PDB file of C-alpha atoms in Angstrom:
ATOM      1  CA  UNK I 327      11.014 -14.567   1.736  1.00  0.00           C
ATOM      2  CA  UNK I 328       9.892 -10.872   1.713  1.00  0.00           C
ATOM      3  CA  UNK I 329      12.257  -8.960   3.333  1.00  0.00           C
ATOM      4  CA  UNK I 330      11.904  -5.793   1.003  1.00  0.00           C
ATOM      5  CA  UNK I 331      11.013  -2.513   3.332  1.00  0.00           C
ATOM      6  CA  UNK I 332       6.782  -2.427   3.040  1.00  0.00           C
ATOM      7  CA  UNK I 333       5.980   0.163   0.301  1.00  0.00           C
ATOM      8  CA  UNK I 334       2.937   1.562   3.206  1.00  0.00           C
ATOM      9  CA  UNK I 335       2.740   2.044   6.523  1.00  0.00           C
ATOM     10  CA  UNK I 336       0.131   3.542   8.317  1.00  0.00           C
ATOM     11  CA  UNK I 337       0.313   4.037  12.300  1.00  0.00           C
ATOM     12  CA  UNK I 338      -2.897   5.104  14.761  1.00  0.00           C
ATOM     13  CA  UNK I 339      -3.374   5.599  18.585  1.00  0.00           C
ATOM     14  CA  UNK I 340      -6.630   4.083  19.474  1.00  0.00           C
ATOM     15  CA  UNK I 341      -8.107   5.502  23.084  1.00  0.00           C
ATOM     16  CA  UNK I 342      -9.238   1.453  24.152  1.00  0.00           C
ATOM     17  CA  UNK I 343      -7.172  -1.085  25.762  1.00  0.00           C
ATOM     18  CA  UNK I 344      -4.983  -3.613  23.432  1.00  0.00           C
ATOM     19  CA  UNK I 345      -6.496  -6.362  23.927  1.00  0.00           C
ATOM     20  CA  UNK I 346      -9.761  -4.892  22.717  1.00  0.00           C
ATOM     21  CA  UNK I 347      -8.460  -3.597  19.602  1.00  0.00           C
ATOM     22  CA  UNK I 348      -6.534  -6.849  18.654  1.00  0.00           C
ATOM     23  CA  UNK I 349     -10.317  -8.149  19.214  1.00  0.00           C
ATOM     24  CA  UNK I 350     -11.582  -5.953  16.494  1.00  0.00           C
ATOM     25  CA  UNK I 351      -8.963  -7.570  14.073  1.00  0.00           C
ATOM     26  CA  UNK I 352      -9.791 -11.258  15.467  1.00  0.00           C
ATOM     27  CA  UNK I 353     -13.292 -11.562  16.675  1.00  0.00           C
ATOM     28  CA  UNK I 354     -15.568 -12.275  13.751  1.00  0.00           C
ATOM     29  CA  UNK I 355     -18.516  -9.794  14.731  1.00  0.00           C
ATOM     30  CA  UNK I 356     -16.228  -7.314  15.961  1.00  0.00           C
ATOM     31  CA  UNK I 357     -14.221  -7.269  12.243  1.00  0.00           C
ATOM     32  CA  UNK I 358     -17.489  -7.099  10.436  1.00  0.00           C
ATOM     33  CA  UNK I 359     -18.570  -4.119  12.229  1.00  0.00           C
ATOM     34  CA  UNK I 360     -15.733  -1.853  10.844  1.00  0.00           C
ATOM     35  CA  UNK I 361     -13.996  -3.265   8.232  1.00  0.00           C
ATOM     36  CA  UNK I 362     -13.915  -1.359   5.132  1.00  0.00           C
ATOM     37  CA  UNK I 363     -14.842  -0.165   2.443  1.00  0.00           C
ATOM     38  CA  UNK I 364     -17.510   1.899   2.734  1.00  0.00           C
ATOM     39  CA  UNK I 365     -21.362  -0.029   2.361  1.00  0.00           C
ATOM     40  CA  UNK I 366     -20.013  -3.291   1.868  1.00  0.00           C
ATOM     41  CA  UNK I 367     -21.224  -5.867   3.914  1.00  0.00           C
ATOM     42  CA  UNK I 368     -19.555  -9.007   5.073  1.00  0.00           C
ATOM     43  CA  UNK I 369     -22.015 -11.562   5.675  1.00  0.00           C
ATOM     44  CA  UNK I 370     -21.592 -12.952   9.127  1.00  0.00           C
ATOM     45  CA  UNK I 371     -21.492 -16.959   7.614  1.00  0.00           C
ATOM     46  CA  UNK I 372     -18.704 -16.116   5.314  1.00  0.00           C
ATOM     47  CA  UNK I 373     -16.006 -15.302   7.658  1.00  0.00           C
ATOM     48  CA  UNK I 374     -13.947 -18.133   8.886  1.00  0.00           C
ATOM     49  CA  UNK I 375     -10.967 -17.068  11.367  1.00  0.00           C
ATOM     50  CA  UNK I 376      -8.665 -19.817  13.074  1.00  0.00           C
ATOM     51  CA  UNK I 377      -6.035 -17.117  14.425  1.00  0.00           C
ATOM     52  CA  UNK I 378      -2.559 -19.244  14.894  1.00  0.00           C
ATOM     53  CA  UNK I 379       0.764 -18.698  13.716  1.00  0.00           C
ATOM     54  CA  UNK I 380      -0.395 -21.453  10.358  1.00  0.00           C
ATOM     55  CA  UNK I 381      -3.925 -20.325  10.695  1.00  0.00           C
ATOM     56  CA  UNK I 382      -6.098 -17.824   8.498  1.00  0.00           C
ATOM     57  CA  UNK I 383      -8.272 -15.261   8.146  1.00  0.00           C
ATOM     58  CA  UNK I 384     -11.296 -15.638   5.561  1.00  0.00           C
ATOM     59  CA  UNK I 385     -14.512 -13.913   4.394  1.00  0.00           C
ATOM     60  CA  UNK I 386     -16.489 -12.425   1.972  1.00  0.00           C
ATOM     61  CA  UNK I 387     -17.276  -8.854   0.948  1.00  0.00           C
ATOM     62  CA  UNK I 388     -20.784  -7.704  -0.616  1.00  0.00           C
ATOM     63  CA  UNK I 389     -20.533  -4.455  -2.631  1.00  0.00           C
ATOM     64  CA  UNK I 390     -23.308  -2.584  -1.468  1.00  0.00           C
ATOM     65  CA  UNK I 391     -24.482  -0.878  -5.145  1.00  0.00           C
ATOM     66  CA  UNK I 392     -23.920  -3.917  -7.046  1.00  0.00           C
ATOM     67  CA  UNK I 393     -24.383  -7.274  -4.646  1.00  0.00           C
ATOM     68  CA  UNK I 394     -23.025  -9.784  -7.269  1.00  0.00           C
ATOM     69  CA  UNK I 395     -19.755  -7.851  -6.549  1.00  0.00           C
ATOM     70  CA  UNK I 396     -18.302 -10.276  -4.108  1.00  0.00           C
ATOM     71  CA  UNK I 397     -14.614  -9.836  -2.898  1.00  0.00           C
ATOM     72  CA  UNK I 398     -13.409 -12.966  -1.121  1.00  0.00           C
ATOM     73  CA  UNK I 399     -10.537 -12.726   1.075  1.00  0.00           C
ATOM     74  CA  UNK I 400      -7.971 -15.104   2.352  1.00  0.00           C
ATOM     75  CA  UNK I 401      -5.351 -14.304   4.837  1.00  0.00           C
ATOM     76  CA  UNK I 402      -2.738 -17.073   5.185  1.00  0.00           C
ATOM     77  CA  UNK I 403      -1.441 -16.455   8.671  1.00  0.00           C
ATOM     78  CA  UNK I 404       2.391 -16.714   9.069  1.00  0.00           C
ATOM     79  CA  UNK I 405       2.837 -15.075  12.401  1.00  0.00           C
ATOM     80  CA  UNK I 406       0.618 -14.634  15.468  1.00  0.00           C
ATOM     81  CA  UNK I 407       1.119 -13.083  18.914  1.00  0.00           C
ATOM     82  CA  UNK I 408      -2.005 -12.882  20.947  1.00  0.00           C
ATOM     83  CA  UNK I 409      -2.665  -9.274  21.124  1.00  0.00           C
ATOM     84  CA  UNK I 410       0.684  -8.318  19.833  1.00  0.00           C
ATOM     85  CA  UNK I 411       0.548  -9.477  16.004  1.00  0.00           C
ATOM     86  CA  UNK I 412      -0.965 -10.496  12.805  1.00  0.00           C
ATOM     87  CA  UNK I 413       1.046 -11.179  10.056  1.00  0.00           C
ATOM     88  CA  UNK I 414       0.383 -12.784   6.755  1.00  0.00           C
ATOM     89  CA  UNK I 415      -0.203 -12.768   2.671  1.00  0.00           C
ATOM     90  CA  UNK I 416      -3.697 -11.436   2.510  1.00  0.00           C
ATOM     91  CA  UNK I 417      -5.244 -12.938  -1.375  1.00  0.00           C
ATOM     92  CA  UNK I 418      -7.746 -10.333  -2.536  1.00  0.00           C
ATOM     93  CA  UNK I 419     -10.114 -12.356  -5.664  1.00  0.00           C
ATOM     94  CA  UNK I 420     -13.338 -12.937  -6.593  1.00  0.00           C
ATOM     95  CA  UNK I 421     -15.651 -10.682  -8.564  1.00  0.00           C
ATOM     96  CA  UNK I 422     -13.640  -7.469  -8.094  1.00  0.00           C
ATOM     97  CA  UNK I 423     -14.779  -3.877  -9.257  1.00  0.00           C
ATOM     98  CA  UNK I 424     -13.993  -3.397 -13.075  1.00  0.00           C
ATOM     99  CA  UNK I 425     -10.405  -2.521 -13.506  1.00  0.00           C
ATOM    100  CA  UNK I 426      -9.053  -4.524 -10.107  1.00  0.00           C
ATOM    101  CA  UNK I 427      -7.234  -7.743 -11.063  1.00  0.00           C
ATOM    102  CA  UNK I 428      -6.968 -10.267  -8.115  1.00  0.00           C
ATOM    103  CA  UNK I 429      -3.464  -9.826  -6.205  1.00  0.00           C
ATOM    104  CA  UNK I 430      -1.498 -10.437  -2.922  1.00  0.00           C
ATOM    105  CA  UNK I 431       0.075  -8.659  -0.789  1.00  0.00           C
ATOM    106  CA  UNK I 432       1.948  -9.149   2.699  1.00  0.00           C
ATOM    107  CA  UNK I 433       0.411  -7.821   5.467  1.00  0.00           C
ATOM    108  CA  UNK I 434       1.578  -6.804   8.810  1.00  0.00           C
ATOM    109  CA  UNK I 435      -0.537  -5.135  11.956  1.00  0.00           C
ATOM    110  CA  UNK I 436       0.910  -4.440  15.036  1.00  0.00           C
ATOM    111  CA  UNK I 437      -0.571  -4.129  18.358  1.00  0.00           C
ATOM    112  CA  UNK I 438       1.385  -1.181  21.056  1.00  0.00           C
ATOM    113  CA  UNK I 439       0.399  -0.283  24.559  1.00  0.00           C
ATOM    114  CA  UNK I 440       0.485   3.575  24.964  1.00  0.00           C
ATOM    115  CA  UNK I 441       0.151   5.973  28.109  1.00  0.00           C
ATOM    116  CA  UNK I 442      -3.225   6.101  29.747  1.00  0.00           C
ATOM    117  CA  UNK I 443      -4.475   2.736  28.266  1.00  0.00           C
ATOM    118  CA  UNK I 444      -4.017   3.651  24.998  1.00  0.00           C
ATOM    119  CA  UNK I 445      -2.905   1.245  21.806  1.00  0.00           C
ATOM    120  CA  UNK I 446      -1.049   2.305  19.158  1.00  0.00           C
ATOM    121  CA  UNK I 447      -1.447   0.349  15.996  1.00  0.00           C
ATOM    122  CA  UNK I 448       1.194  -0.055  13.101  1.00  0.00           C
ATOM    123  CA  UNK I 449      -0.061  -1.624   9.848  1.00  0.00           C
ATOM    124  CA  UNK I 450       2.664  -2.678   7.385  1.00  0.00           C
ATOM    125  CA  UNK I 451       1.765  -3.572   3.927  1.00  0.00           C
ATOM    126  CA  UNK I 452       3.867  -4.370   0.899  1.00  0.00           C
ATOM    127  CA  UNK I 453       2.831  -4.084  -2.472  1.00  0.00           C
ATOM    128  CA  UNK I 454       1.667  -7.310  -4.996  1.00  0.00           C
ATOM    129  CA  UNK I 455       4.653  -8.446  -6.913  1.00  0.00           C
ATOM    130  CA  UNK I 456       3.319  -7.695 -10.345  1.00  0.00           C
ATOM    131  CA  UNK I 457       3.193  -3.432  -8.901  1.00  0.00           C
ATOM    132  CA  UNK I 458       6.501  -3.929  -6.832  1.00  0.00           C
ATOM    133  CA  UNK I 459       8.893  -5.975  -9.509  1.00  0.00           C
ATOM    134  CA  UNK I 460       6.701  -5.011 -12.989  1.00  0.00           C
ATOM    135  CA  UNK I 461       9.922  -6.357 -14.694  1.00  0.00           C
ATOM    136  CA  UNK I 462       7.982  -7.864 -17.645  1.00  0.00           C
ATOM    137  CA  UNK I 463       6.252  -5.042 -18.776  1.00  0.00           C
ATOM    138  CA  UNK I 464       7.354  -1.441 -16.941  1.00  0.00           C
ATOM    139  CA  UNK I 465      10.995  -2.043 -16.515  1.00  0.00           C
ATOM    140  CA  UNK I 466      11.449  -3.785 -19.718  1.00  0.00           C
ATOM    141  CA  UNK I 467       9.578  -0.196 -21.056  1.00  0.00           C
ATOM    142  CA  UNK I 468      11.493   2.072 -18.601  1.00  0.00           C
ATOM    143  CA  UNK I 469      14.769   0.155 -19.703  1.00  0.00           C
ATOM    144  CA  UNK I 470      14.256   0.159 -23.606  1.00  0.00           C
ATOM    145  CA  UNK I 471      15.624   3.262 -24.527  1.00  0.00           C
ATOM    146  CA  UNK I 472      18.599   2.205 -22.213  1.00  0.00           C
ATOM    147  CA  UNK I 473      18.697  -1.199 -23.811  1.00  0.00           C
ATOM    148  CA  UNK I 474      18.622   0.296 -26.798  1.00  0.00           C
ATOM    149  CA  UNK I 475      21.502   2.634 -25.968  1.00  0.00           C
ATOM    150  CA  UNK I 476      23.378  -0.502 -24.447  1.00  0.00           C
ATOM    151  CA  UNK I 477      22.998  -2.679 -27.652  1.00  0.00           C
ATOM    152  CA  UNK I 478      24.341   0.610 -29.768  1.00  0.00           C
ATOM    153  CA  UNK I 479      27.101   0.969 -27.754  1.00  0.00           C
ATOM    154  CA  UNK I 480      28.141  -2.401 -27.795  1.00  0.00           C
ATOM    155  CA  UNK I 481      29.850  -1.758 -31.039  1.00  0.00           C
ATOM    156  CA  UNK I 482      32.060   0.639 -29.200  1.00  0.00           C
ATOM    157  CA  UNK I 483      32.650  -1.380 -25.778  1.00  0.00           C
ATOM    158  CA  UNK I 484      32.089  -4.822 -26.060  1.00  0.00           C
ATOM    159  CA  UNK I 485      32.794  -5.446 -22.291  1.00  0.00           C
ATOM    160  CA  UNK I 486      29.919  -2.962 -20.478  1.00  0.00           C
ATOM    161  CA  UNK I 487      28.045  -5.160 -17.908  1.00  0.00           C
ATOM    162  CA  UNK I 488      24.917  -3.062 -18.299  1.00  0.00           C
ATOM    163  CA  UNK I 489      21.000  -3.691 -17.125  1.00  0.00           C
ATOM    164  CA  UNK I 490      20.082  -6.594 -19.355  1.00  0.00           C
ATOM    165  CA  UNK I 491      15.894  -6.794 -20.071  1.00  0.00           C
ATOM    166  CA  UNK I 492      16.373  -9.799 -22.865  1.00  0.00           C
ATOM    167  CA  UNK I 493      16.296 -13.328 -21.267  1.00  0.00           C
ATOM    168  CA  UNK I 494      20.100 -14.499 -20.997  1.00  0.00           C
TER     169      UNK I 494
ATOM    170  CA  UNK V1170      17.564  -6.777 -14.009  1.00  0.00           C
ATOM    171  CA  UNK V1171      16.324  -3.751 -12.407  1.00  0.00           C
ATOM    172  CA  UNK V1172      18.108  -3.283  -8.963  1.00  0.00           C
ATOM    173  CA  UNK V1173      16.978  -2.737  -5.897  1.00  0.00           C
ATOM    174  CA  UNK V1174      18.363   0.175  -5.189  1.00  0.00           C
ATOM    175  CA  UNK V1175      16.396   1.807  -8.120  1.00  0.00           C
ATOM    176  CA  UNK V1176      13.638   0.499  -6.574  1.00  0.00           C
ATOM    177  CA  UNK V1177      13.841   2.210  -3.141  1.00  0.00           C
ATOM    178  CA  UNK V1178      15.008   5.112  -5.250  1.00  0.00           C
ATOM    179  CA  UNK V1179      11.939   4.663  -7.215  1.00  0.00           C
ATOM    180  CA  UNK V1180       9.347   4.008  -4.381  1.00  0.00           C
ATOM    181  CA  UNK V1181      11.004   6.946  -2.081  1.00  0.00           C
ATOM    182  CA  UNK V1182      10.602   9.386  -5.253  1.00  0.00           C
ATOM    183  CA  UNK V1183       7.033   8.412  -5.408  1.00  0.00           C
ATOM    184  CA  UNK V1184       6.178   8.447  -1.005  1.00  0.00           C
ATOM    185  CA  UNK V1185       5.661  11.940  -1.698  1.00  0.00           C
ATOM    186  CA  UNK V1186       2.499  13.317  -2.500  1.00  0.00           C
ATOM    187  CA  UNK V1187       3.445  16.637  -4.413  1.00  0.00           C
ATOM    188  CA  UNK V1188       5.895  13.993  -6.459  1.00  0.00           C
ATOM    189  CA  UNK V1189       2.689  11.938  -7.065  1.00  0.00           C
ATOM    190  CA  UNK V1190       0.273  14.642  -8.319  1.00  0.00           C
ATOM    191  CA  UNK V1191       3.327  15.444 -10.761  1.00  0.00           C
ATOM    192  CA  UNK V1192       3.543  12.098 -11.899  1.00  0.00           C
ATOM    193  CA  UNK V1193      -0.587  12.305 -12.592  1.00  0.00           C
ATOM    194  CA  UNK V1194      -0.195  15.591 -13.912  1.00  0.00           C
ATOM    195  CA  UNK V1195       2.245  14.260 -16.883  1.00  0.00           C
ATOM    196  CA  UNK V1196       0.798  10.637 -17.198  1.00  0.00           C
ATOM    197  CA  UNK V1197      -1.739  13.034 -19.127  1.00  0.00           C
ATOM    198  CA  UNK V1198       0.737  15.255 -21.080  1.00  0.00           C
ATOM    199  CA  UNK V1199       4.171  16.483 -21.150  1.00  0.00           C
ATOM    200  CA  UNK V1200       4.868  19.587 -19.390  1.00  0.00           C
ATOM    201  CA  UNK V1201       7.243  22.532 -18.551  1.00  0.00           C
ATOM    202  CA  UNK V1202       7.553  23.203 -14.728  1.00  0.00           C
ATOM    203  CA  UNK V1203       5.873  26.606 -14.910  1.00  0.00           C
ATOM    204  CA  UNK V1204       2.627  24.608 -16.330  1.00  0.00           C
ATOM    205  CA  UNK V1205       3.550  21.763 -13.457  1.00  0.00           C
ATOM    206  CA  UNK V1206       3.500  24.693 -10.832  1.00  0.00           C
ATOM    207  CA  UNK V1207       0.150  26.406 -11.670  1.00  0.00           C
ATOM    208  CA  UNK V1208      -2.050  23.543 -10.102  1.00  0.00           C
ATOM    209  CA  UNK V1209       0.186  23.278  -6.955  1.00  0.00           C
ATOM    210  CA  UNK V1210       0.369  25.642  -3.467  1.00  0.00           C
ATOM    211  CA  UNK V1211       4.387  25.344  -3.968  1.00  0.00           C
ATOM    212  CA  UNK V1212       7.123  27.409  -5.407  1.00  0.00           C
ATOM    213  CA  UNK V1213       8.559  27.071  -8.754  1.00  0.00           C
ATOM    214  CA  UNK V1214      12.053  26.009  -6.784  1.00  0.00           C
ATOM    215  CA  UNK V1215      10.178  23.593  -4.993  1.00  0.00           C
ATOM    216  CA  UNK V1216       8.821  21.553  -7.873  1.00  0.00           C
ATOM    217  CA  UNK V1217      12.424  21.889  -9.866  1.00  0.00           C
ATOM    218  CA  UNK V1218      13.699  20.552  -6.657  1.00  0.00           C
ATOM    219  CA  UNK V1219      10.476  17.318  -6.961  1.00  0.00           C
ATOM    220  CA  UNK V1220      11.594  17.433 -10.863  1.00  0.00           C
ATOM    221  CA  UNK V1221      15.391  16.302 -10.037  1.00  0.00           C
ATOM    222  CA  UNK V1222      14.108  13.462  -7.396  1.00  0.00           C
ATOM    223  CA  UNK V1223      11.850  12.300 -10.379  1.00  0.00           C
ATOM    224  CA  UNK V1224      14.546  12.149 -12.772  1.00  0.00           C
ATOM    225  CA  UNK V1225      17.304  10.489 -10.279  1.00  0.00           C
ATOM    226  CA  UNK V1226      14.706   7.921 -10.087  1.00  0.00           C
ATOM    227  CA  UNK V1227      14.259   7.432 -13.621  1.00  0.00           C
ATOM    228  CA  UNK V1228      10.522   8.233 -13.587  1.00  0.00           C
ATOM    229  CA  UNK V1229      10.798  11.139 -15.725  1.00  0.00           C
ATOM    230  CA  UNK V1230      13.328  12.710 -18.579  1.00  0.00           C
ATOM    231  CA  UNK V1231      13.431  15.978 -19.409  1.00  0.00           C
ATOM    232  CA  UNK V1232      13.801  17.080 -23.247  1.00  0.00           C
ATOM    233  CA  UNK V1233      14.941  20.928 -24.146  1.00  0.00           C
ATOM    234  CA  UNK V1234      13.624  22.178 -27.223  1.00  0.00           C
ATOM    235  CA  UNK V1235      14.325  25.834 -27.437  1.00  0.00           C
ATOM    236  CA  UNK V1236      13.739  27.652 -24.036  1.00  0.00           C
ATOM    237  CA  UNK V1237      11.242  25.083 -23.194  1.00  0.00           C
ATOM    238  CA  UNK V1238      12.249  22.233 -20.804  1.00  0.00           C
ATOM    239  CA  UNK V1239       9.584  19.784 -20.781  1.00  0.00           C
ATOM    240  CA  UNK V1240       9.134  16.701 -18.496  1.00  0.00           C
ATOM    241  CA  UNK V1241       8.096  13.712 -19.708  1.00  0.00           C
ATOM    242  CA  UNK V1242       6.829  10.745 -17.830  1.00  0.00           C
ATOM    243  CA  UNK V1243       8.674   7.262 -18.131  1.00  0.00           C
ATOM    244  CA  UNK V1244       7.915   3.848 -17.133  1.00  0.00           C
ATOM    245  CA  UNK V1245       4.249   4.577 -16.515  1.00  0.00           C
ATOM    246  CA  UNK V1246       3.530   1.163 -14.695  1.00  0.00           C
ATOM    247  CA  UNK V1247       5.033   2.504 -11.714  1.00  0.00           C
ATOM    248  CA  UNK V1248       2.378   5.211 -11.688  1.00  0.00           C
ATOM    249  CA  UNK V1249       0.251   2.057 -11.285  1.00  0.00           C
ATOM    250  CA  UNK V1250       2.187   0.924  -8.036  1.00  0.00           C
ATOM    251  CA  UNK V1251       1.795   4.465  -6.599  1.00  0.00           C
ATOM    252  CA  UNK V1252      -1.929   4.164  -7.735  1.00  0.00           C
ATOM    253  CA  UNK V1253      -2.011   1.194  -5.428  1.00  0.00           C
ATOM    254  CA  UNK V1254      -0.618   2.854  -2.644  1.00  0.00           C
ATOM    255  CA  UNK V1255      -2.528   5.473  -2.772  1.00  0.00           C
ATOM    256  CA  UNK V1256      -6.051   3.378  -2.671  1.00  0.00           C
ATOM    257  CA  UNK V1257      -5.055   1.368   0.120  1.00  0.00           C
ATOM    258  CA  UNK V1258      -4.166   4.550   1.984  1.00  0.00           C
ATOM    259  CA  UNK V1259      -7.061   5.501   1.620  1.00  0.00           C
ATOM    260  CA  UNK V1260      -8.588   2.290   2.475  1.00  0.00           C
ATOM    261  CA  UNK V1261      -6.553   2.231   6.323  1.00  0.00           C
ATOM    262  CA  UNK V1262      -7.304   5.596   6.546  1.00  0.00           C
ATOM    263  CA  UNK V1263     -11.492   4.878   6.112  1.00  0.00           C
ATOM    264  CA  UNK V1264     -11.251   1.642   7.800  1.00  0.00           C
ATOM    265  CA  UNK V1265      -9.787   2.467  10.826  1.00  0.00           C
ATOM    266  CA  UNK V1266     -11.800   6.229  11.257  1.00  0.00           C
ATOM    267  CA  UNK V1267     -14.829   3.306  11.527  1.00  0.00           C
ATOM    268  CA  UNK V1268     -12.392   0.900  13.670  1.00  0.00           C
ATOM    269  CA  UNK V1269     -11.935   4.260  16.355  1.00  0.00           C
ATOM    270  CA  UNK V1270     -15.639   4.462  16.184  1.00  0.00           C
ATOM    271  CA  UNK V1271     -16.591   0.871  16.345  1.00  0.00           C
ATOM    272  CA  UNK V1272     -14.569   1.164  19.961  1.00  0.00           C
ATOM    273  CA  UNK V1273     -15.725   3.858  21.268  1.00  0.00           C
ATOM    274  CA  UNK V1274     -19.493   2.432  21.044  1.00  0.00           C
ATOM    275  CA  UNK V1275     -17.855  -1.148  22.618  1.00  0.00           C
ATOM    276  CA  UNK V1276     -16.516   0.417  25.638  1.00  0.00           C
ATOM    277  CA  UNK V1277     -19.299   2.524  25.870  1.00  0.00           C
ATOM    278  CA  UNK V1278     -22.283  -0.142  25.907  1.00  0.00           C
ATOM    279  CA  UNK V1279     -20.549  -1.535  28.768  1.00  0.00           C
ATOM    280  CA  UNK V1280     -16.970  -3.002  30.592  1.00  0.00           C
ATOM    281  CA  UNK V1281     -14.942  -5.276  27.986  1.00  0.00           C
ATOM    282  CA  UNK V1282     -15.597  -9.100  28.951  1.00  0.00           C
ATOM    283  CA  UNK V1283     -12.112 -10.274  27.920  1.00  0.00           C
ATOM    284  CA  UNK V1284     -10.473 -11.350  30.860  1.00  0.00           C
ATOM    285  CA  UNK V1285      -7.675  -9.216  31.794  1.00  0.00           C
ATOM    286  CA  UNK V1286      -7.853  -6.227  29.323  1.00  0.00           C
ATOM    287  CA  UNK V1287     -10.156  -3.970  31.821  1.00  0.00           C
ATOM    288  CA  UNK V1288     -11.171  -1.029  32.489  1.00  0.00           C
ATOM    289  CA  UNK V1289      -7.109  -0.030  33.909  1.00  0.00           C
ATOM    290  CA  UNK V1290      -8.110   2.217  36.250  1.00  0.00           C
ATOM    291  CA  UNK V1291      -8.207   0.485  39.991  1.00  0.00           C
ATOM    292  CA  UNK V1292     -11.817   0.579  41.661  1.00  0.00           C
ATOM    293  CA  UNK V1293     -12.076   2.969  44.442  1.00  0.00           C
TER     294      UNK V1293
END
């Protein structure tokens, strides 16, 4: 499916055992006590979690300036490891901030024992298709002086196998 | 199509934050590397060096009118995929300073009830 190397990846040593931190990612009240951003609230009756490999993650962010800014979010889970994993497609939609379209992106957090009882966690995220392959619009831009070069030339060589950004 | 090797060359030119503040600086205007250098703590080298990593990737050309060599910014949507990486950097980096927090005050209000994660060290 998405085998593409994740476009971010952020790694942190937490000083608590790893089966507390892979609580804070699973455990309803423990997520809404950190989860980001900033002053947005995630009411406690919006977040449904049934943590399996299959399973999902779900709830509901208030924005705290404007409260009829609701983010709902749905993680599809595709792979689970009790206290080792969570991996999925995490759908961000609802009423988003001006200028944020809904998207998807693959997510994957990883859950490390370190010395002195220590975890060390490794988040893996890749970016939504429309950023990571903008084929439609920003290669077929980034391409058209080359197309353009391409279709000139084909005067001259009428055998180039070149980058092609017209539908064949 | 594009390939994918433009595309790690693409996302590996723009995993580097002096790259990406050069890409913002000429999303707004073209601009020779001497103006490029003024608003950064690097060497003039040092962003020529950023300037050919840009243009291997195809993210920027660079036109010569007289002495002037000015960069100019290409396929702009892929500022918007930086842009994205960027906020959600930012995002991790918020979430989990209130994450490290948010355990700290757990183990402090008392020993984690969850079976076999402990406190490791043996009782006296």
């Amino acid at each position: 499916m998405n085998t593409e190397t994740p476009q971010l990846a952020v790694s942190r040593v937490f000083d608590a055992p790893r089966q507390l931190v892979y609580r804070a990612f699973t455990d309803p009240d423990h997520l809404a006590a950190w989860w980001g951003p900033t002053g947005n609230s995630l009411p406690r009756d919006t977040i449904e979690f049934d943590v399996r490999p299959g399973g999902y993650q779900r709830w509901t962010e208030v924005n705290a300036a404007d409260p009829r800014l609701r983010v709902h979010v749905h993680i599809d889970l595709t792979d689970v490891v009790d206290g080792e994993l969570l991996e999925g497609v995490m759908r961000v939609g609802g009423r988003l901030q001006e200028g944020i379209e809904p998207f998807e992106t693959r997510l994957r957090v990883e859950f490390h024992d370190e010395a002195d009882g220590r975890t060390r966690l490794e988040i893996r995220q890749w970016l939504p298709g429309h950023l990571a392959h903008p084929s439609e619009e920003g290669w077929h831009q980034a391409f058209t002086k080359l197309d353009a070069a391409l279709t000139n030339s084909q005067a001259v060589a009428m055998n180039h196998r070149g980058v092609q950004v017209w539908p064949s | 199509m594009a390939g994918t090797d433009q595309l790690s060359a693409v996302f590996s030119a723009l995993a580097d934050p002096t790259r990406r503040a050069i890409i913002a600086e000429l999303a707004a205007r073209d601009a020779t590397v001497t103006e490029l250098t003024a608003p950064l703590s690097i060497s003039m080298p040092a962003v020529s060096r950023h300037l050919k990593v840009l243009e291997r990737a195809a993210l920027i050309s660079r036109s010569r009118s007289g002495r002037w060599r000015a960069s100019h910014l290409e396929a702009a949507p892929l500022r918007e995929a930086a842009d994205w990486i960027e906020r959600y950097r930012r995002f991790w980096d918020s979430s989990l300073t209130r994450l490290d927090a948010h355990l700290a005050a757990v183990q402090a209000a008392g020993p984690v009830t969850d079976g076999p994660a402990g406190d490791p060290r043996e009782p006296e």
